[in-house]
mmCIF file of N, CA and C in Angstrom:
data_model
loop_
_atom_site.group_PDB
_atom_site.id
_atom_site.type_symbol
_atom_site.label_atom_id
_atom_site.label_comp_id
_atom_site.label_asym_id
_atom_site.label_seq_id
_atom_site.Cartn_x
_atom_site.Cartn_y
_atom_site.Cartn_z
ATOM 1 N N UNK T 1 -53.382 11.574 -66.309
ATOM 2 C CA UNK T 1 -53.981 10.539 -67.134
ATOM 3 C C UNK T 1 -52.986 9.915 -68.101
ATOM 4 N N UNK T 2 -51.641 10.353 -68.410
ATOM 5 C CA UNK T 2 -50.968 10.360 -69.605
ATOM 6 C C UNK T 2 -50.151 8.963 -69.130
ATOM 7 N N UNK T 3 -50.025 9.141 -67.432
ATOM 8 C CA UNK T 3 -48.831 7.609 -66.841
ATOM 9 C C UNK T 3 -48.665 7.162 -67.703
ATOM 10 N N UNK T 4 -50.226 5.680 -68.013
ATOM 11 C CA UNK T 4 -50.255 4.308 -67.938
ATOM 12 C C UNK T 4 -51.365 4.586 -69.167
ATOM 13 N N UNK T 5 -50.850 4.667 -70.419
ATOM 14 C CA UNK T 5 -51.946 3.771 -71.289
ATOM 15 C C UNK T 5 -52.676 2.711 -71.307
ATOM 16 N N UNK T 6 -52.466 1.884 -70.593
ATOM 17 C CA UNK T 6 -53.466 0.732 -69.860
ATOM 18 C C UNK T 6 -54.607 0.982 -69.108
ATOM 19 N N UNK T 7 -54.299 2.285 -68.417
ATOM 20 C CA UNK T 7 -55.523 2.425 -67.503
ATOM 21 C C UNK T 7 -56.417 4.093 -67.458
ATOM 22 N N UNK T 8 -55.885 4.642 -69.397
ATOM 23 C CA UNK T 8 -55.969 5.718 -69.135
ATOM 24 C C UNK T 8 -57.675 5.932 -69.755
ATOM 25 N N UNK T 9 -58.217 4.715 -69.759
ATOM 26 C CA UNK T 9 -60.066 4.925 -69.693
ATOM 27 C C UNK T 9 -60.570 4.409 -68.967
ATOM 28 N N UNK T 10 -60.050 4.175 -67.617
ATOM 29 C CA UNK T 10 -60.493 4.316 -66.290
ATOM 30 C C UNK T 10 -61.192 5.489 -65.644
ATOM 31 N N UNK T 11 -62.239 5.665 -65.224
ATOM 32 C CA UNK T 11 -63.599 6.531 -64.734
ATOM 33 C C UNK T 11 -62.403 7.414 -63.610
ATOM 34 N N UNK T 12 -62.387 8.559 -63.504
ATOM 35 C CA UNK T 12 -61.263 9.074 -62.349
ATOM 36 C C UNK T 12 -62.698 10.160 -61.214
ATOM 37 N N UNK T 13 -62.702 9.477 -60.262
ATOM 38 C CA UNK T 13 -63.634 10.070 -59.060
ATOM 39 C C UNK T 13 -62.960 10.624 -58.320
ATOM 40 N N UNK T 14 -63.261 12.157 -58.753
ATOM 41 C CA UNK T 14 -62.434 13.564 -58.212
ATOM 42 C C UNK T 14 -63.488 14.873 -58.632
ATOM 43 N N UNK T 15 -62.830 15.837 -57.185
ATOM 44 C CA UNK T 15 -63.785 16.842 -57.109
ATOM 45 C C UNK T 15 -63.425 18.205 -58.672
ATOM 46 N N UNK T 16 -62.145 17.288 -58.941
ATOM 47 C CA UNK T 16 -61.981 18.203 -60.337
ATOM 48 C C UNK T 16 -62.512 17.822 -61.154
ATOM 49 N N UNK T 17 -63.839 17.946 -61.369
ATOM 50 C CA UNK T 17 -64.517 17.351 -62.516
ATOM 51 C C UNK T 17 -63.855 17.979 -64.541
ATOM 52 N N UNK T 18 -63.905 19.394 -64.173
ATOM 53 C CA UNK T 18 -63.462 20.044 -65.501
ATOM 54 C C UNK T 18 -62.215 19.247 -66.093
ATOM 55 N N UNK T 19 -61.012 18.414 -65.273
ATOM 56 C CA UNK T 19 -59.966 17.875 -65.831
ATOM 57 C C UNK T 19 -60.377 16.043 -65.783
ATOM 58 N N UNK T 20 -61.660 15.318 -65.437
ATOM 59 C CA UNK T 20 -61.979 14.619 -66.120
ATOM 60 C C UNK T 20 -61.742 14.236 -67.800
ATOM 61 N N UNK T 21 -60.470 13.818 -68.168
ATOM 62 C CA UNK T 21 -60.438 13.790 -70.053
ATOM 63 C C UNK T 21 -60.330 12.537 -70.418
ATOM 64 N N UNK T 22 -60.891 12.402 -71.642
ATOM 65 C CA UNK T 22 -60.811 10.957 -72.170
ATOM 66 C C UNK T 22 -59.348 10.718 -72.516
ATOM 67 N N UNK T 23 -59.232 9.618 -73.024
ATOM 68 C CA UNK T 23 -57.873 9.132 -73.101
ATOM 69 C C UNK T 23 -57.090 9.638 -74.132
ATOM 70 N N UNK T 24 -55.886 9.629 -74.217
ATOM 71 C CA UNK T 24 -55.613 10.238 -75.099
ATOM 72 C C UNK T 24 -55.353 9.749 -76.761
ATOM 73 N N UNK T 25 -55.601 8.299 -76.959
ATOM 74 C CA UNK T 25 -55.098 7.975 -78.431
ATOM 75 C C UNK T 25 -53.988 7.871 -78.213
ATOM 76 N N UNK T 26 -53.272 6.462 -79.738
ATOM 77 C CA UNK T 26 -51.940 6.365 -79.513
ATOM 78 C C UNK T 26 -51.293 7.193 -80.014
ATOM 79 N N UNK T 27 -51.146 8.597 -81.270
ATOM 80 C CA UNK T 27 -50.860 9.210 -81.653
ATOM 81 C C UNK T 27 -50.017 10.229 -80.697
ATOM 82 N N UNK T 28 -51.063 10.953 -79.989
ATOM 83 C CA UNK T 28 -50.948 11.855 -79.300
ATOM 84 C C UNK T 28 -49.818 11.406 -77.592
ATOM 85 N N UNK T 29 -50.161 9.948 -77.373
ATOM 86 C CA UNK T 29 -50.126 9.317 -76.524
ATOM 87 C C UNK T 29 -47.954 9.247 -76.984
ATOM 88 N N UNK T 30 -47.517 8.592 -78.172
ATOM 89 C CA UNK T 30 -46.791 8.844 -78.430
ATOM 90 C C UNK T 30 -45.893 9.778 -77.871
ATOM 91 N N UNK T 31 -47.381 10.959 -78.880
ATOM 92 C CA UNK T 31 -45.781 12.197 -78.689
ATOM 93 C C UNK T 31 -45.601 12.734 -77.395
ATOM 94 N N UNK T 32 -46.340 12.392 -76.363
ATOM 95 C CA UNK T 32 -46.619 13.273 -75.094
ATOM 96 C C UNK T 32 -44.873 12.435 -74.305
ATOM 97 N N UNK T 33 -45.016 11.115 -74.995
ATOM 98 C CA UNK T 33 -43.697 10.568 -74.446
ATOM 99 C C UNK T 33 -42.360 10.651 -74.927
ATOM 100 N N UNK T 34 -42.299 11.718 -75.947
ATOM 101 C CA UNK T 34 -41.298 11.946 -76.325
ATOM 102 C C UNK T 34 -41.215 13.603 -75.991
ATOM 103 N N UNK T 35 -42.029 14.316 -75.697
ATOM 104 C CA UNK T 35 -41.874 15.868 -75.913
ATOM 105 C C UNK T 35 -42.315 16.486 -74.386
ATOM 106 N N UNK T 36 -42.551 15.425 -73.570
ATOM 107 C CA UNK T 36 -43.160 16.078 -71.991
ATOM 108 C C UNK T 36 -42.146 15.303 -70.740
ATOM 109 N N UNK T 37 -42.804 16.011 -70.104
ATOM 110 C CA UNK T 37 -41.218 15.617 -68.890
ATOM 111 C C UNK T 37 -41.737 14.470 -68.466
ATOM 112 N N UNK T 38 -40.851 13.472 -68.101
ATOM 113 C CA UNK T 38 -41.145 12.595 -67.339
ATOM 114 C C UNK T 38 -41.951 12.703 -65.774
ATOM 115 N N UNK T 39 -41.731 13.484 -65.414
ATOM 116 C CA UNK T 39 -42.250 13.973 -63.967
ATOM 117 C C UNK T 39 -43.625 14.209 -63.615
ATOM 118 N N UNK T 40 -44.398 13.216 -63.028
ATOM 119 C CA UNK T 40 -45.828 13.379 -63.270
ATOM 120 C C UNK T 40 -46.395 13.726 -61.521
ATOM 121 N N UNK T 41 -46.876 14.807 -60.772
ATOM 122 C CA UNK T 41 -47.467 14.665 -59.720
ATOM 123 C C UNK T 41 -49.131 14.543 -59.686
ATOM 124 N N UNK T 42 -49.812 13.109 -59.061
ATOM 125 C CA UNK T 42 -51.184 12.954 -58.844
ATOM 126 C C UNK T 42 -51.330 14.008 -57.038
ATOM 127 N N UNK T 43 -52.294 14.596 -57.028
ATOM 128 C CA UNK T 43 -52.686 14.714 -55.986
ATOM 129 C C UNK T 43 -54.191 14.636 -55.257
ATOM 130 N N UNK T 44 -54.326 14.097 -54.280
ATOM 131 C CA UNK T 44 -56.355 13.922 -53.800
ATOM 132 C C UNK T 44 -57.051 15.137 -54.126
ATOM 133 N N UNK T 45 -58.035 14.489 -53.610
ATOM 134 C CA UNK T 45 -59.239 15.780 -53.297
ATOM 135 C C UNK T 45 -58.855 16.479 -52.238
ATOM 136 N N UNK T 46 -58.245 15.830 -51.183
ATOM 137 C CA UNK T 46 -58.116 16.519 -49.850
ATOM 138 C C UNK T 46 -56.955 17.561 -50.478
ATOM 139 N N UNK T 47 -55.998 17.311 -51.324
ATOM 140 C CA UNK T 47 -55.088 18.199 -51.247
ATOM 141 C C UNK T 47 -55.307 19.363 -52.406
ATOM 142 N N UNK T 48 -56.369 19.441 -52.986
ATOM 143 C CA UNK T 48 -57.242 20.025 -54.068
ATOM 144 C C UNK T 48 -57.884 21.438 -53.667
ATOM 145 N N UNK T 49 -58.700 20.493 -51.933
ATOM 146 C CA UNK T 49 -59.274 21.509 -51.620
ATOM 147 C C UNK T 49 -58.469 22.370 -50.656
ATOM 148 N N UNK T 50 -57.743 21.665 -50.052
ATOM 149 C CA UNK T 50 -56.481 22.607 -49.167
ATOM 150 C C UNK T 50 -56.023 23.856 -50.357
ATOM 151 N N UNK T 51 -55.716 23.864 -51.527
ATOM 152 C CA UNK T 51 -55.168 24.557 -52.605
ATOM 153 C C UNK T 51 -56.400 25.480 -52.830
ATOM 154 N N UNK T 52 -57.342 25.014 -53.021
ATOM 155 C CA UNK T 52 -58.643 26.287 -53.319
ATOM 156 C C UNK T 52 -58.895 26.874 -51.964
ATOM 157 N N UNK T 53 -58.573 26.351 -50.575
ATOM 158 C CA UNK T 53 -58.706 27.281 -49.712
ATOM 159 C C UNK T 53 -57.241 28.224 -49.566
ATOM 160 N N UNK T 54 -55.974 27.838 -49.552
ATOM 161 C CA UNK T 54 -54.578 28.709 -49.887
ATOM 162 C C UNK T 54 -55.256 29.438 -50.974
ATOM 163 N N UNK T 55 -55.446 29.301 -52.153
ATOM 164 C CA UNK T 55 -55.752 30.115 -53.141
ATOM 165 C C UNK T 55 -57.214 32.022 -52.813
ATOM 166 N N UNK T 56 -58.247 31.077 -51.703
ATOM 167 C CA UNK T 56 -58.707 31.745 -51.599
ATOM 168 C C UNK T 56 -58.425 32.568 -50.445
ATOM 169 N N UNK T 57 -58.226 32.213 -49.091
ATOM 170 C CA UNK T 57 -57.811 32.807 -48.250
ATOM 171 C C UNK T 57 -56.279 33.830 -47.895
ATOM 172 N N UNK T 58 -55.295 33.418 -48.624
ATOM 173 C CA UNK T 58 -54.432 33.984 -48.803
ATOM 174 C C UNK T 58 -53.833 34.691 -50.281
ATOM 175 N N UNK T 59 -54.755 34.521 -51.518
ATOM 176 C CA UNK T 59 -54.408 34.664 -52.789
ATOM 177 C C UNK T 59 -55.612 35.740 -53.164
ATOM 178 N N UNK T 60 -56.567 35.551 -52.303
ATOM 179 C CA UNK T 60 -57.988 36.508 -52.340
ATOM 180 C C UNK T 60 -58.879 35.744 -53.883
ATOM 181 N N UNK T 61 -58.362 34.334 -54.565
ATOM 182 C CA UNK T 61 -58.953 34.267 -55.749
ATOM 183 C C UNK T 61 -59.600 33.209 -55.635
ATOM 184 N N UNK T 62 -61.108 33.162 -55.679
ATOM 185 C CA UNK T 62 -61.455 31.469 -55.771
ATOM 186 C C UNK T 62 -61.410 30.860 -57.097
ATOM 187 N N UNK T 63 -60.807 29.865 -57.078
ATOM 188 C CA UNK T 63 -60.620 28.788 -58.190
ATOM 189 C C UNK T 63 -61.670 27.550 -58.330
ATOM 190 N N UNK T 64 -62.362 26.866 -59.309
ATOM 191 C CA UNK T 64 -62.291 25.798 -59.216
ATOM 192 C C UNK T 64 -61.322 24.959 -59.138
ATOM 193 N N UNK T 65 -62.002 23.434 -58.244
ATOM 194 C CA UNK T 65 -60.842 22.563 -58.223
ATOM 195 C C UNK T 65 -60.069 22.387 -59.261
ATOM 196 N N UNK T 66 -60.569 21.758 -60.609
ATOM 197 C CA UNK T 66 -59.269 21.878 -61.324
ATOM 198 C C UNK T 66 -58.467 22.978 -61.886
ATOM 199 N N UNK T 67 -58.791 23.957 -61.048
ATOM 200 C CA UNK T 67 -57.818 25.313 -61.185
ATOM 201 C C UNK T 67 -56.922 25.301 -60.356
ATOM 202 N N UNK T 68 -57.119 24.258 -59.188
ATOM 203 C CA UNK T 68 -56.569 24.612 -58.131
ATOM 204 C C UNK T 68 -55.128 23.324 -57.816
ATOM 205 N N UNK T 69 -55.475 22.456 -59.117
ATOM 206 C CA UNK T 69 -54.714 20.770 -59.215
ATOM 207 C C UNK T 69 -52.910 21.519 -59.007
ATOM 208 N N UNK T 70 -52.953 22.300 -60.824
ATOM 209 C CA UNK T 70 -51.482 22.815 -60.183
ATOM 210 C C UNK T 70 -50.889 23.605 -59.096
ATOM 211 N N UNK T 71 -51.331 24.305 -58.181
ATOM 212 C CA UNK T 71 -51.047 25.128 -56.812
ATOM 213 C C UNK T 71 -51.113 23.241 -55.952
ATOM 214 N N UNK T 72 -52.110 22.541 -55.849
ATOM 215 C CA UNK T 72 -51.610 21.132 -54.645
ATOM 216 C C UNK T 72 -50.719 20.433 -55.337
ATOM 217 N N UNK T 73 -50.591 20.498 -56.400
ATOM 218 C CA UNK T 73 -49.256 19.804 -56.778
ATOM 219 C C UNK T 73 -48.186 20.329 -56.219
ATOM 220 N N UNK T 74 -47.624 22.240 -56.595
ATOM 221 C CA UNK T 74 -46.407 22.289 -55.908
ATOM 222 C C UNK T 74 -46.462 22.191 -54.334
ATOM 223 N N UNK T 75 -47.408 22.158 -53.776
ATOM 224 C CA UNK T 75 -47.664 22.299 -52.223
ATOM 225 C C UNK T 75 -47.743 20.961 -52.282
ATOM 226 N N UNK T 76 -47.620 19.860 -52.702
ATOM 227 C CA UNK T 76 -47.193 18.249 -51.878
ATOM 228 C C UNK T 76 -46.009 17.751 -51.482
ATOM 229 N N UNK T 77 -46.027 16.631 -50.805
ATOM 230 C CA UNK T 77 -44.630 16.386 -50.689
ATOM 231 C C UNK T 77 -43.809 15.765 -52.007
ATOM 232 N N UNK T 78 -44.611 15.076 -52.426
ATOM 233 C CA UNK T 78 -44.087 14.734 -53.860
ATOM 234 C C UNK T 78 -43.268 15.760 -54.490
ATOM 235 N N UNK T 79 -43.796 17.109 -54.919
ATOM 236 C CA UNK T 79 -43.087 18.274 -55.532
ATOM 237 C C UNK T 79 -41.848 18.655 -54.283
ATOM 238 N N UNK T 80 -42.167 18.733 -53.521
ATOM 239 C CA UNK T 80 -40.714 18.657 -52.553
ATOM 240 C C UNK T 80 -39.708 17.254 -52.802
ATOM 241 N N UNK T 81 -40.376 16.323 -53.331
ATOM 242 C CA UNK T 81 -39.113 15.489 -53.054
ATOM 243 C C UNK T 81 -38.496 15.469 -54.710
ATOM 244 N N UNK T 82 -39.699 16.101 -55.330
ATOM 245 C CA UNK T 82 -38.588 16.637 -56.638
ATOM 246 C C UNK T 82 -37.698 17.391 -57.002
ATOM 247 N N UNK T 83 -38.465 18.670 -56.301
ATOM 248 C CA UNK T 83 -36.917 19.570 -55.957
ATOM 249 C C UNK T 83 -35.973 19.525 -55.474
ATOM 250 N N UNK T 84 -36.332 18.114 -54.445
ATOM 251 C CA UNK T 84 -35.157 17.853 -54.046
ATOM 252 C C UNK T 84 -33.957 17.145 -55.037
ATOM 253 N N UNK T 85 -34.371 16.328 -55.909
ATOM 254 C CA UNK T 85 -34.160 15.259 -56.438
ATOM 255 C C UNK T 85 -34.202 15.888 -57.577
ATOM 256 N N UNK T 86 -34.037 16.298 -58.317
ATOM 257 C CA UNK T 86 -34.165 16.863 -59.768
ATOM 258 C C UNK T 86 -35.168 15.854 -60.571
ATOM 259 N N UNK T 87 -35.247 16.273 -61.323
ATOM 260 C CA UNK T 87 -36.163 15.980 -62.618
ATOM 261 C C UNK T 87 -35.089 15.171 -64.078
ATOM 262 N N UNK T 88 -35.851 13.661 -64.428
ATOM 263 C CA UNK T 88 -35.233 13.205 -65.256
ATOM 264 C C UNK T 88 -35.513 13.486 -66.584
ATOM 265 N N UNK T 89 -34.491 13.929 -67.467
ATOM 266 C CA UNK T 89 -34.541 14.253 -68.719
ATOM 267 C C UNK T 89 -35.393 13.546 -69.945
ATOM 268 N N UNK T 90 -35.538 13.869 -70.867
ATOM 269 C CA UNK T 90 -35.564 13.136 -72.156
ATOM 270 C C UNK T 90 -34.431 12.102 -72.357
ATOM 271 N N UNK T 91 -33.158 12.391 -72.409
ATOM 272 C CA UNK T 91 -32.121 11.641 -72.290
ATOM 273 C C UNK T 91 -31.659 10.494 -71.079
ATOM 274 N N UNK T 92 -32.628 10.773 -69.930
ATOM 275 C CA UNK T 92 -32.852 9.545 -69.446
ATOM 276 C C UNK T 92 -31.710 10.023 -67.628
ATOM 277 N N UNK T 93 -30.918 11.562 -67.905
ATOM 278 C CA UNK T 93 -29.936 12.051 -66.797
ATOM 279 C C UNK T 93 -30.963 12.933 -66.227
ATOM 280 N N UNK T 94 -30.524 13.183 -64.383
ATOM 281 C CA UNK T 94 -31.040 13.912 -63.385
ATOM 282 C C UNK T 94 -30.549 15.223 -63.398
ATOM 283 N N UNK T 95 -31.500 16.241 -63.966
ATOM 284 C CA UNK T 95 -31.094 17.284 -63.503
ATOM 285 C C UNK T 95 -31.993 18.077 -62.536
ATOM 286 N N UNK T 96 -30.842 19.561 -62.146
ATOM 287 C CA UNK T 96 -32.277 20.133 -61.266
ATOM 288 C C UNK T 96 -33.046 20.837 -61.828
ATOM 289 N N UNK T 97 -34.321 20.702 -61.007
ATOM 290 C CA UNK T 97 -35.484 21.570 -60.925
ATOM 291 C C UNK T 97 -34.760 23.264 -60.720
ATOM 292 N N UNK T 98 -35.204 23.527 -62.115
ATOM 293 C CA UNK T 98 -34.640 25.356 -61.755
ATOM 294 C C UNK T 98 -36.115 26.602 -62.306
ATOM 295 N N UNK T 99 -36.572 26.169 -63.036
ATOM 296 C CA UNK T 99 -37.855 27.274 -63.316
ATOM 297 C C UNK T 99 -39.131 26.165 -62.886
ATOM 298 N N UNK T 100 -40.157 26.663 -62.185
ATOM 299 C CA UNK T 100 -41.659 26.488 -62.295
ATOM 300 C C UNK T 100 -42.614 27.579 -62.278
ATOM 301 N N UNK T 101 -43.490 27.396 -63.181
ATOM 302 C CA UNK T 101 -44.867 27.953 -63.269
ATOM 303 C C UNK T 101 -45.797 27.261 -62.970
ATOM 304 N N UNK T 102 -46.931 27.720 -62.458
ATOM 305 C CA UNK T 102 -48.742 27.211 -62.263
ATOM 306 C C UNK T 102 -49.161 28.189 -62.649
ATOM 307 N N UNK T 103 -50.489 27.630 -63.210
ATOM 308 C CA UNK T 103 -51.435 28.736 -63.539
ATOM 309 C C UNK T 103 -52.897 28.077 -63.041
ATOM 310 N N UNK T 104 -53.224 28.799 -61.693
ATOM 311 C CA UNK T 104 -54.186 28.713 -61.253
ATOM 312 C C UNK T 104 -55.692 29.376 -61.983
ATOM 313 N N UNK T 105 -56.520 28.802 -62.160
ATOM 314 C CA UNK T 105 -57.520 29.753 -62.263
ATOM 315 C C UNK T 105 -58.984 29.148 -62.692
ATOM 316 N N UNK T 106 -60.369 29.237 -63.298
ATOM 317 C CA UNK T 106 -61.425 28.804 -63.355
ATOM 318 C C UNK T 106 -62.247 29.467 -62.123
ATOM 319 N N UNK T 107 -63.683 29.827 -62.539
ATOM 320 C CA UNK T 107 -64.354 29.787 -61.629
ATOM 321 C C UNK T 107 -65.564 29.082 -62.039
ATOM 322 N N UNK T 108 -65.550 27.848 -62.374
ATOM 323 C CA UNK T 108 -66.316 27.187 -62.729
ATOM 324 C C UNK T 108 -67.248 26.472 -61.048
ATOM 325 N N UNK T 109 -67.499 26.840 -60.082
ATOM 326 C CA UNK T 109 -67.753 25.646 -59.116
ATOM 327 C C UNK T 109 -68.716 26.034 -58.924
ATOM 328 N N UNK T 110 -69.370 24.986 -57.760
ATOM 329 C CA UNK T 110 -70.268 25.082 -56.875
ATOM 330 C C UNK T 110 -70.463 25.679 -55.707
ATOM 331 N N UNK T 111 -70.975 26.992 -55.547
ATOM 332 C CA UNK T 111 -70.629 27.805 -54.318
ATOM 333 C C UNK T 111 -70.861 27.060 -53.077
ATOM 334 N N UNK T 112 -71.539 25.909 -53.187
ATOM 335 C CA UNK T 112 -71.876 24.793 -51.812
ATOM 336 C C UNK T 112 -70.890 24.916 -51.507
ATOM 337 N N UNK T 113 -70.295 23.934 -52.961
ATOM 338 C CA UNK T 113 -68.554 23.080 -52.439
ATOM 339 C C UNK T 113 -67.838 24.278 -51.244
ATOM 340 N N UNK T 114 -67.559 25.314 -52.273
ATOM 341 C CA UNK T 114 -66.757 26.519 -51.948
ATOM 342 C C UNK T 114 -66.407 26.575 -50.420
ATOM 343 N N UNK T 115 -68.240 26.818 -50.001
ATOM 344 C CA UNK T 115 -68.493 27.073 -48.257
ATOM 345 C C UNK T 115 -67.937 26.018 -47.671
ATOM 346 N N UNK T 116 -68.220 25.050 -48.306
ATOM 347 C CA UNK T 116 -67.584 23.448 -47.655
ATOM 348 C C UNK T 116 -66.038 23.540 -47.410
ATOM 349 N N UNK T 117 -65.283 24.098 -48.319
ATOM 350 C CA UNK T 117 -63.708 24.240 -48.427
ATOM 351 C C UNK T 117 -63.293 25.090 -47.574
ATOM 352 N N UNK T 118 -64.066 26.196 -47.314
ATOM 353 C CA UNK T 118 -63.452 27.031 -46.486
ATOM 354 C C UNK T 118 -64.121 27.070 -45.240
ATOM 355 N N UNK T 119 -65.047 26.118 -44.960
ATOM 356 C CA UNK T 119 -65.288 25.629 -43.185
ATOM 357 C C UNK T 119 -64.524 24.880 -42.856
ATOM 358 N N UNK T 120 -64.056 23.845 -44.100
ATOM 359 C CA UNK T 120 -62.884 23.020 -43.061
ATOM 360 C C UNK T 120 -62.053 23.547 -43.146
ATOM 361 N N UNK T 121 -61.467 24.548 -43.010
ATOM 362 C CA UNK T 121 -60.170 25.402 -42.514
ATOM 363 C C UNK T 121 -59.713 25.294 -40.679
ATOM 364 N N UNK T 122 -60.949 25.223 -40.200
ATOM 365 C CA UNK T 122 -60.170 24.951 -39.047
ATOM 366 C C UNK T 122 -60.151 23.629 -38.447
#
């Protein structure tokens, strides 16, 4: 949400409802552009729920979707073409990508959804 202050009270239709947030103010909006990385990955629903089924089928943990945003982030190609490509500084130079963390987690969902995520597995 942080991109584009222009469009950051735009309605966002996604199965991560919990990371639905209002905008952020110019204050905050500010400092996020001086103190956060430039490097922003969006990813779908489709690649949301691929992540809550990796998470559950091979991690044994079900997540809600927006538990599950950072795990499809590093699993896109986007995050591959960052690692490839390093990450641009505060200072405006490319360096590399050398530490990442996610922290998956929530079990906020809908056990429908859930069954839904893990039938389309095959």
């Amino acid at each position: 949400r942080i991109v584009d202050p222009a469009i950051a009270d735009a309605a966002l239709d996604t199965i991560a409802d919990a990371i639905r947030t209002q905008p952020l103010g110019e204050i905050p909006w500010v400092l996020a552009q001086v103190l956060l990385d430039r490097t922003v990955i969006s990813v779908t629903d489709e690649q949301i729920r691929s992540a809550m089924r990796i998470s559950l089928l091979e991690m044994k943990q079900a997540v809600e979707p927006a538990g599950a945003v950072a795990l499809a982030a590093l699993l896109s190609p986007a995050f591959a073409a960052v690692r490839e490509a390093g990450v641009v500084g505060h200072d405006g130079t490319r360096r590399p990508l050398r530490n990442v963390a996610a922290i998956i987690c929530g079990g906020n969902f809908d056990p429908e959804e859930l069954v839904r995520v893990v039938r389309s597995c095959n």
